[in-house]
Amino acid sequence: MVKSYQNQLLEPEVATYPLVQDFMNRAFVTLQADDDIFHAMGVLLQNEVSGAPVVDKAGKLVGMLSEKDCLQVITQEAYHHGPAGGPVSQYMTPKPIFVRSYTGLLNVAELFVNNSYRKVPVLDEKENLVGTVRRRDVLKVIHEHEQKKNQSFNK
């Protein structure tokens, strides 16, 4: 699970960073757990995304499917002589780490530093999938924050 730093005192500069809800992707691709893996690969490629949240019939998060997960399909067939294909649920990462919409930017940055994830799902208090956050999104916000800080300093 994601570490929480809600009870720590924040330095003034840290407090100026936004929350996930301020920069998360609200338009995102999802996959169904029972989708065929080759269909899912096509969805990822067509939408030019490196991975997507996997949801059940009720729309609740049950996993994440990444490009890396998809590569298991061909290696399973080639090296293990298993059948290629099957449902997304067979290849996805189940019970993925997620963040809440009220998680701070630095907490998400730390999550990405300490894990190999490129993207994490965002859930609200009712466990509804409301967005995704990519490493690139965090980097962009930090870069914009530093540019604003430097502009203020140079005035």
PDB file of C-alpha atoms in Angstrom:
ATOM      1  CA  MET A   1       0.000   0.000   0.000  1.00  0.00           C
ATOM      2  CA  VAL A   2       1.087   3.594  -0.461  1.00  0.00           C
ATOM      3  CA  LYS A   3       2.744   5.244   2.522  1.00  0.00           C
ATOM      4  CA  SER A   4       0.818   8.074   4.118  1.00  0.00           C
ATOM      5  CA  TYR A   5       2.410  11.273   5.309  1.00  0.00           C
ATOM      6  CA  GLN A   6      -0.772  13.071   6.302  1.00  0.00           C
ATOM      7  CA  ASN A   7       0.287  13.551   9.933  1.00  0.00           C
ATOM      8  CA  GLN A   8       3.691  15.027   9.198  1.00  0.00           C
ATOM      9  CA  LEU A   9       4.283  18.758   9.258  1.00  0.00           C
ATOM     10  CA  LEU A  10       4.940  20.035   5.772  1.00  0.00           C
ATOM     11  CA  GLU A  11       7.505  22.648   4.904  1.00  0.00           C
ATOM     12  CA  PRO A  12       5.869  25.707   3.252  1.00  0.00           C
ATOM     13  CA  GLU A  13       7.328  24.835  -0.178  1.00  0.00           C
ATOM     14  CA  VAL A  14       6.041  21.246   0.021  1.00  0.00           C
ATOM     15  CA  ALA A  15       2.564  22.509   0.849  1.00  0.00           C
ATOM     16  CA  THR A  16       2.457  24.442  -2.438  1.00  0.00           C
ATOM     17  CA  TYR A  17       2.563  21.303  -4.579  1.00  0.00           C
ATOM     18  CA  PRO A  18      -0.844  20.203  -5.898  1.00  0.00           C
ATOM     19  CA  LEU A  19      -2.870  17.135  -5.069  1.00  0.00           C
ATOM     20  CA  VAL A  20      -3.382  14.275  -7.516  1.00  0.00           C
ATOM     21  CA  GLN A  21      -6.915  15.512  -8.287  1.00  0.00           C
ATOM     22  CA  ASP A  22      -5.376  18.675  -9.745  1.00  0.00           C
ATOM     23  CA  PHE A  23      -3.307  16.936 -12.425  1.00  0.00           C
ATOM     24  CA  MET A  24      -4.570  13.355 -12.866  1.00  0.00           C
ATOM     25  CA  ASN A  25      -5.821  12.087 -16.207  1.00  0.00           C
ATOM     26  CA  ARG A  26      -9.609  11.941 -16.093  1.00  0.00           C
ATOM     27  CA  ALA A  27      -9.932  10.547 -19.620  1.00  0.00           C
ATOM     28  CA  PHE A  28      -8.315   7.128 -19.572  1.00  0.00           C
ATOM     29  CA  VAL A  29      -8.550   3.698 -21.145  1.00  0.00           C
ATOM     30  CA  THR A  30      -9.826   0.745 -19.124  1.00  0.00           C
ATOM     31  CA  LEU A  31      -9.850  -2.957 -19.853  1.00  0.00           C
ATOM     32  CA  GLN A  32     -12.159  -5.703 -18.627  1.00  0.00           C
ATOM     33  CA  ALA A  33     -10.680  -8.637 -16.709  1.00  0.00           C
ATOM     34  CA  ASP A  34     -12.314 -11.064 -19.141  1.00  0.00           C
ATOM     35  CA  ASP A  35     -11.141  -9.264 -22.318  1.00  0.00           C
ATOM     36  CA  ASP A  36      -8.954 -11.352 -24.612  1.00  0.00           C
ATOM     37  CA  ILE A  37      -5.299 -10.423 -24.110  1.00  0.00           C
ATOM     38  CA  PHE A  38      -4.752  -9.816 -27.828  1.00  0.00           C
ATOM     39  CA  HIS A  39      -7.740  -7.452 -27.897  1.00  0.00           C
ATOM     40  CA  ALA A  40      -6.257  -5.664 -24.871  1.00  0.00           C
ATOM     41  CA  MET A  41      -2.900  -5.319 -26.634  1.00  0.00           C
ATOM     42  CA  GLY A  42      -4.700  -3.720 -29.560  1.00  0.00           C
ATOM     43  CA  VAL A  43      -6.450  -1.264 -27.231  1.00  0.00           C
ATOM     44  CA  LEU A  44      -3.135  -0.255 -25.634  1.00  0.00           C
ATOM     45  CA  LEU A  45      -1.470   0.175 -29.022  1.00  0.00           C
ATOM     46  CA  GLN A  46      -4.389   2.036 -30.596  1.00  0.00           C
ATOM     47  CA  ASN A  47      -4.542   4.475 -27.677  1.00  0.00           C
ATOM     48  CA  GLU A  48      -0.747   4.774 -27.437  1.00  0.00           C
ATOM     49  CA  VAL A  49      -0.679   3.994 -23.713  1.00  0.00           C
ATOM     50  CA  SER A  50       1.811   1.825 -21.848  1.00  0.00           C
ATOM     51  CA  GLY A  51      -0.815   0.266 -19.608  1.00  0.00           C
ATOM     52  CA  ALA A  52      -4.370   0.499 -18.372  1.00  0.00           C
ATOM     53  CA  PRO A  53      -6.471  -0.201 -15.293  1.00  0.00           C
ATOM     54  CA  VAL A  54      -8.442  -3.445 -15.405  1.00  0.00           C
ATOM     55  CA  VAL A  55     -11.971  -3.348 -14.006  1.00  0.00           C
ATOM     56  CA  ASP A  56     -14.632  -5.918 -13.227  1.00  0.00           C
ATOM     57  CA  LYS A  57     -18.231  -5.845 -14.487  1.00  0.00           C
ATOM     58  CA  ALA A  58     -19.125  -3.362 -11.726  1.00  0.00           C
ATOM     59  CA  GLY A  59     -16.351  -1.012 -12.817  1.00  0.00           C
ATOM     60  CA  LYS A  60     -14.190  -1.656  -9.736  1.00  0.00           C
ATOM     61  CA  LEU A  61     -10.425  -1.821 -10.064  1.00  0.00           C
ATOM     62  CA  VAL A  62      -9.101  -5.404 -10.055  1.00  0.00           C
ATOM     63  CA  GLY A  63      -5.700  -4.990 -11.715  1.00  0.00           C
ATOM     64  CA  MET A  64      -3.360  -3.179 -14.062  1.00  0.00           C
ATOM     65  CA  LEU A  65      -2.177  -4.430 -17.432  1.00  0.00           C
ATOM     66  CA  SER A  66       1.124  -3.081 -18.740  1.00  0.00           C
ATOM     67  CA  GLU A  67       3.136  -3.591 -21.888  1.00  0.00           C
ATOM     68  CA  LYS A  68       5.471  -5.721 -19.799  1.00  0.00           C
ATOM     69  CA  ASP A  69       2.554  -7.931 -18.746  1.00  0.00           C
ATOM     70  CA  CYS A  70       1.567  -8.327 -22.397  1.00  0.00           C
ATOM     71  CA  LEU A  71       5.035  -9.533 -23.328  1.00  0.00           C
ATOM     72  CA  GLN A  72       4.411 -12.562 -21.109  1.00  0.00           C
ATOM     73  CA  VAL A  73       2.043 -13.869 -23.777  1.00  0.00           C
ATOM     74  CA  ILE A  74       4.779 -14.496 -26.318  1.00  0.00           C
ATOM     75  CA  THR A  75       7.364 -15.685 -23.778  1.00  0.00           C
ATOM     76  CA  GLN A  76       4.877 -18.128 -22.291  1.00  0.00           C
ATOM     77  CA  GLU A  77       4.331 -19.677 -25.695  1.00  0.00           C
ATOM     78  CA  ALA A  78       7.973 -19.659 -26.794  1.00  0.00           C
ATOM     79  CA  TYR A  79       9.743 -20.744 -23.620  1.00  0.00           C
ATOM     80  CA  HIS A  80       7.117 -22.661 -21.708  1.00  0.00           C
ATOM     81  CA  HIS A  81       5.246 -24.168 -24.660  1.00  0.00           C
ATOM     82  CA  GLY A  82       1.999 -22.920 -23.202  1.00  0.00           C
ATOM     83  CA  PRO A  83      -0.895 -21.670 -25.252  1.00  0.00           C
ATOM     84  CA  ALA A  84      -0.692 -18.039 -26.293  1.00  0.00           C
ATOM     85  CA  GLY A  85      -3.654 -15.944 -25.342  1.00  0.00           C
ATOM     86  CA  GLY A  86      -6.323 -16.005 -22.705  1.00  0.00           C
ATOM     87  CA  PRO A  87      -8.109 -13.416 -20.609  1.00  0.00           C
ATOM     88  CA  VAL A  88      -6.490 -10.216 -19.350  1.00  0.00           C
ATOM     89  CA  SER A  89      -6.922 -11.535 -15.787  1.00  0.00           C
ATOM     90  CA  GLN A  90      -4.309 -14.206 -16.559  1.00  0.00           C
ATOM     91  CA  TYR A  91      -1.612 -11.607 -17.335  1.00  0.00           C
ATOM     92  CA  MET A  92      -2.527  -8.482 -15.341  1.00  0.00           C
ATOM     93  CA  THR A  93      -1.003  -7.409 -12.054  1.00  0.00           C
ATOM     94  CA  PRO A  94      -3.807  -8.062  -9.546  1.00  0.00           C
ATOM     95  CA  LYS A  95      -4.574  -5.747  -6.614  1.00  0.00           C
ATOM     96  CA  PRO A  96      -2.379  -2.918  -7.882  1.00  0.00           C
ATOM     97  CA  ILE A  97      -1.028  -0.106  -5.781  1.00  0.00           C
ATOM     98  CA  PHE A  98      -3.210   2.966  -6.203  1.00  0.00           C
ATOM     99  CA  VAL A  99      -3.380   6.519  -4.951  1.00  0.00           C
ATOM    100  CA  ARG A 100      -6.296   8.606  -3.770  1.00  0.00           C
ATOM    101  CA  SER A 101      -7.366  11.810  -5.454  1.00  0.00           C
ATOM    102  CA  TYR A 102      -6.292  13.745  -2.345  1.00  0.00           C
ATOM    103  CA  THR A 103      -2.746  12.272  -2.337  1.00  0.00           C
ATOM    104  CA  GLY A 104      -0.001  14.891  -2.534  1.00  0.00           C
ATOM    105  CA  LEU A 105       2.358  15.201  -5.476  1.00  0.00           C
ATOM    106  CA  LEU A 106       5.459  14.366  -3.445  1.00  0.00           C
ATOM    107  CA  ASN A 107       3.879  11.166  -2.148  1.00  0.00           C
ATOM    108  CA  VAL A 108       3.192  10.070  -5.728  1.00  0.00           C
ATOM    109  CA  ALA A 109       6.719  11.051  -6.772  1.00  0.00           C
ATOM    110  CA  GLU A 110       8.100   8.906  -3.946  1.00  0.00           C
ATOM    111  CA  LEU A 111       5.900   6.005  -5.055  1.00  0.00           C
ATOM    112  CA  PHE A 112       7.343   6.204  -8.568  1.00  0.00           C
ATOM    113  CA  VAL A 113      10.920   6.508  -7.259  1.00  0.00           C
ATOM    114  CA  ASN A 114      10.533   3.390  -5.104  1.00  0.00           C
ATOM    115  CA  ASN A 115       8.714   1.232  -7.680  1.00  0.00           C
ATOM    116  CA  SER A 116       8.995   0.476 -11.373  1.00  0.00           C
ATOM    117  CA  TYR A 117       5.455   1.620 -12.172  1.00  0.00           C
ATOM    118  CA  ARG A 118       4.899   4.018 -15.051  1.00  0.00           C
ATOM    119  CA  LYS A 119       1.275   4.672 -14.166  1.00  0.00           C
ATOM    120  CA  VAL A 120      -0.973   4.214 -11.139  1.00  0.00           C
ATOM    121  CA  PRO A 121      -4.757   4.284 -10.884  1.00  0.00           C
ATOM    122  CA  VAL A 122      -6.524   6.937  -8.812  1.00  0.00           C
ATOM    123  CA  LEU A 123      -9.465   5.939  -6.616  1.00  0.00           C
ATOM    124  CA  ASP A 124     -11.923   8.092  -4.708  1.00  0.00           C
ATOM    125  CA  GLU A 125     -13.149   7.405  -1.167  1.00  0.00           C
ATOM    126  CA  LYS A 126     -15.794   4.984  -2.488  1.00  0.00           C
ATOM    127  CA  GLU A 127     -13.176   2.911  -4.348  1.00  0.00           C
ATOM    128  CA  ASN A 128     -14.345   4.243  -7.731  1.00  0.00           C
ATOM    129  CA  LEU A 129     -11.708   4.561 -10.432  1.00  0.00           C
ATOM    130  CA  VAL A 130     -11.560   8.285 -11.205  1.00  0.00           C
ATOM    131  CA  GLY A 131      -8.275   8.686 -13.052  1.00  0.00           C
ATOM    132  CA  THR A 132      -4.692   7.683 -13.637  1.00  0.00           C
ATOM    133  CA  VAL A 133      -1.361   9.357 -12.945  1.00  0.00           C
ATOM    134  CA  ARG A 134       1.773   8.741 -14.988  1.00  0.00           C
ATOM    135  CA  ARG A 135       5.357   9.427 -13.999  1.00  0.00           C
ATOM    136  CA  ARG A 136       5.413  11.971 -16.813  1.00  0.00           C
ATOM    137  CA  ASP A 137       2.445  13.841 -15.261  1.00  0.00           C
ATOM    138  CA  VAL A 138       4.331  14.175 -11.973  1.00  0.00           C
ATOM    139  CA  LEU A 139       7.497  15.289 -13.742  1.00  0.00           C
ATOM    140  CA  LYS A 140       5.551  17.911 -15.703  1.00  0.00           C
ATOM    141  CA  VAL A 141       3.968  19.373 -12.552  1.00  0.00           C
ATOM    142  CA  ILE A 142       7.333  19.503 -10.759  1.00  0.00           C
ATOM    143  CA  HIS A 143       8.939  21.180 -13.785  1.00  0.00           C
ATOM    144  CA  GLU A 144       6.150  23.779 -14.006  1.00  0.00           C
ATOM    145  CA  HIS A 145       6.402  24.418 -10.255  1.00  0.00           C
ATOM    146  CA  GLU A 146      10.163  24.997 -10.493  1.00  0.00           C
ATOM    147  CA  GLN A 147       9.751  27.331 -13.476  1.00  0.00           C
ATOM    148  CA  LYS A 148       7.212  29.441 -11.566  1.00  0.00           C
ATOM    149  CA  LYS A 149       9.464  29.487  -8.517  1.00  0.00           C
ATOM    150  CA  ASN A 150      12.441  30.632 -10.624  1.00  0.00           C
ATOM    151  CA  GLN A 151      10.366  33.333 -12.348  1.00  0.00           C
ATOM    152  CA  SER A 152       9.259  34.678  -8.962  1.00  0.00           C
ATOM    153  CA  PHE A 153      12.831  34.602  -7.685  1.00  0.00           C
ATOM    154  CA  ASN A 154      14.174  36.484 -10.720  1.00  0.00           C
ATOM    155  CA  LYS A 155      11.663  39.343 -10.470  1.00  0.00           C
TER     156      LYS A 155
END
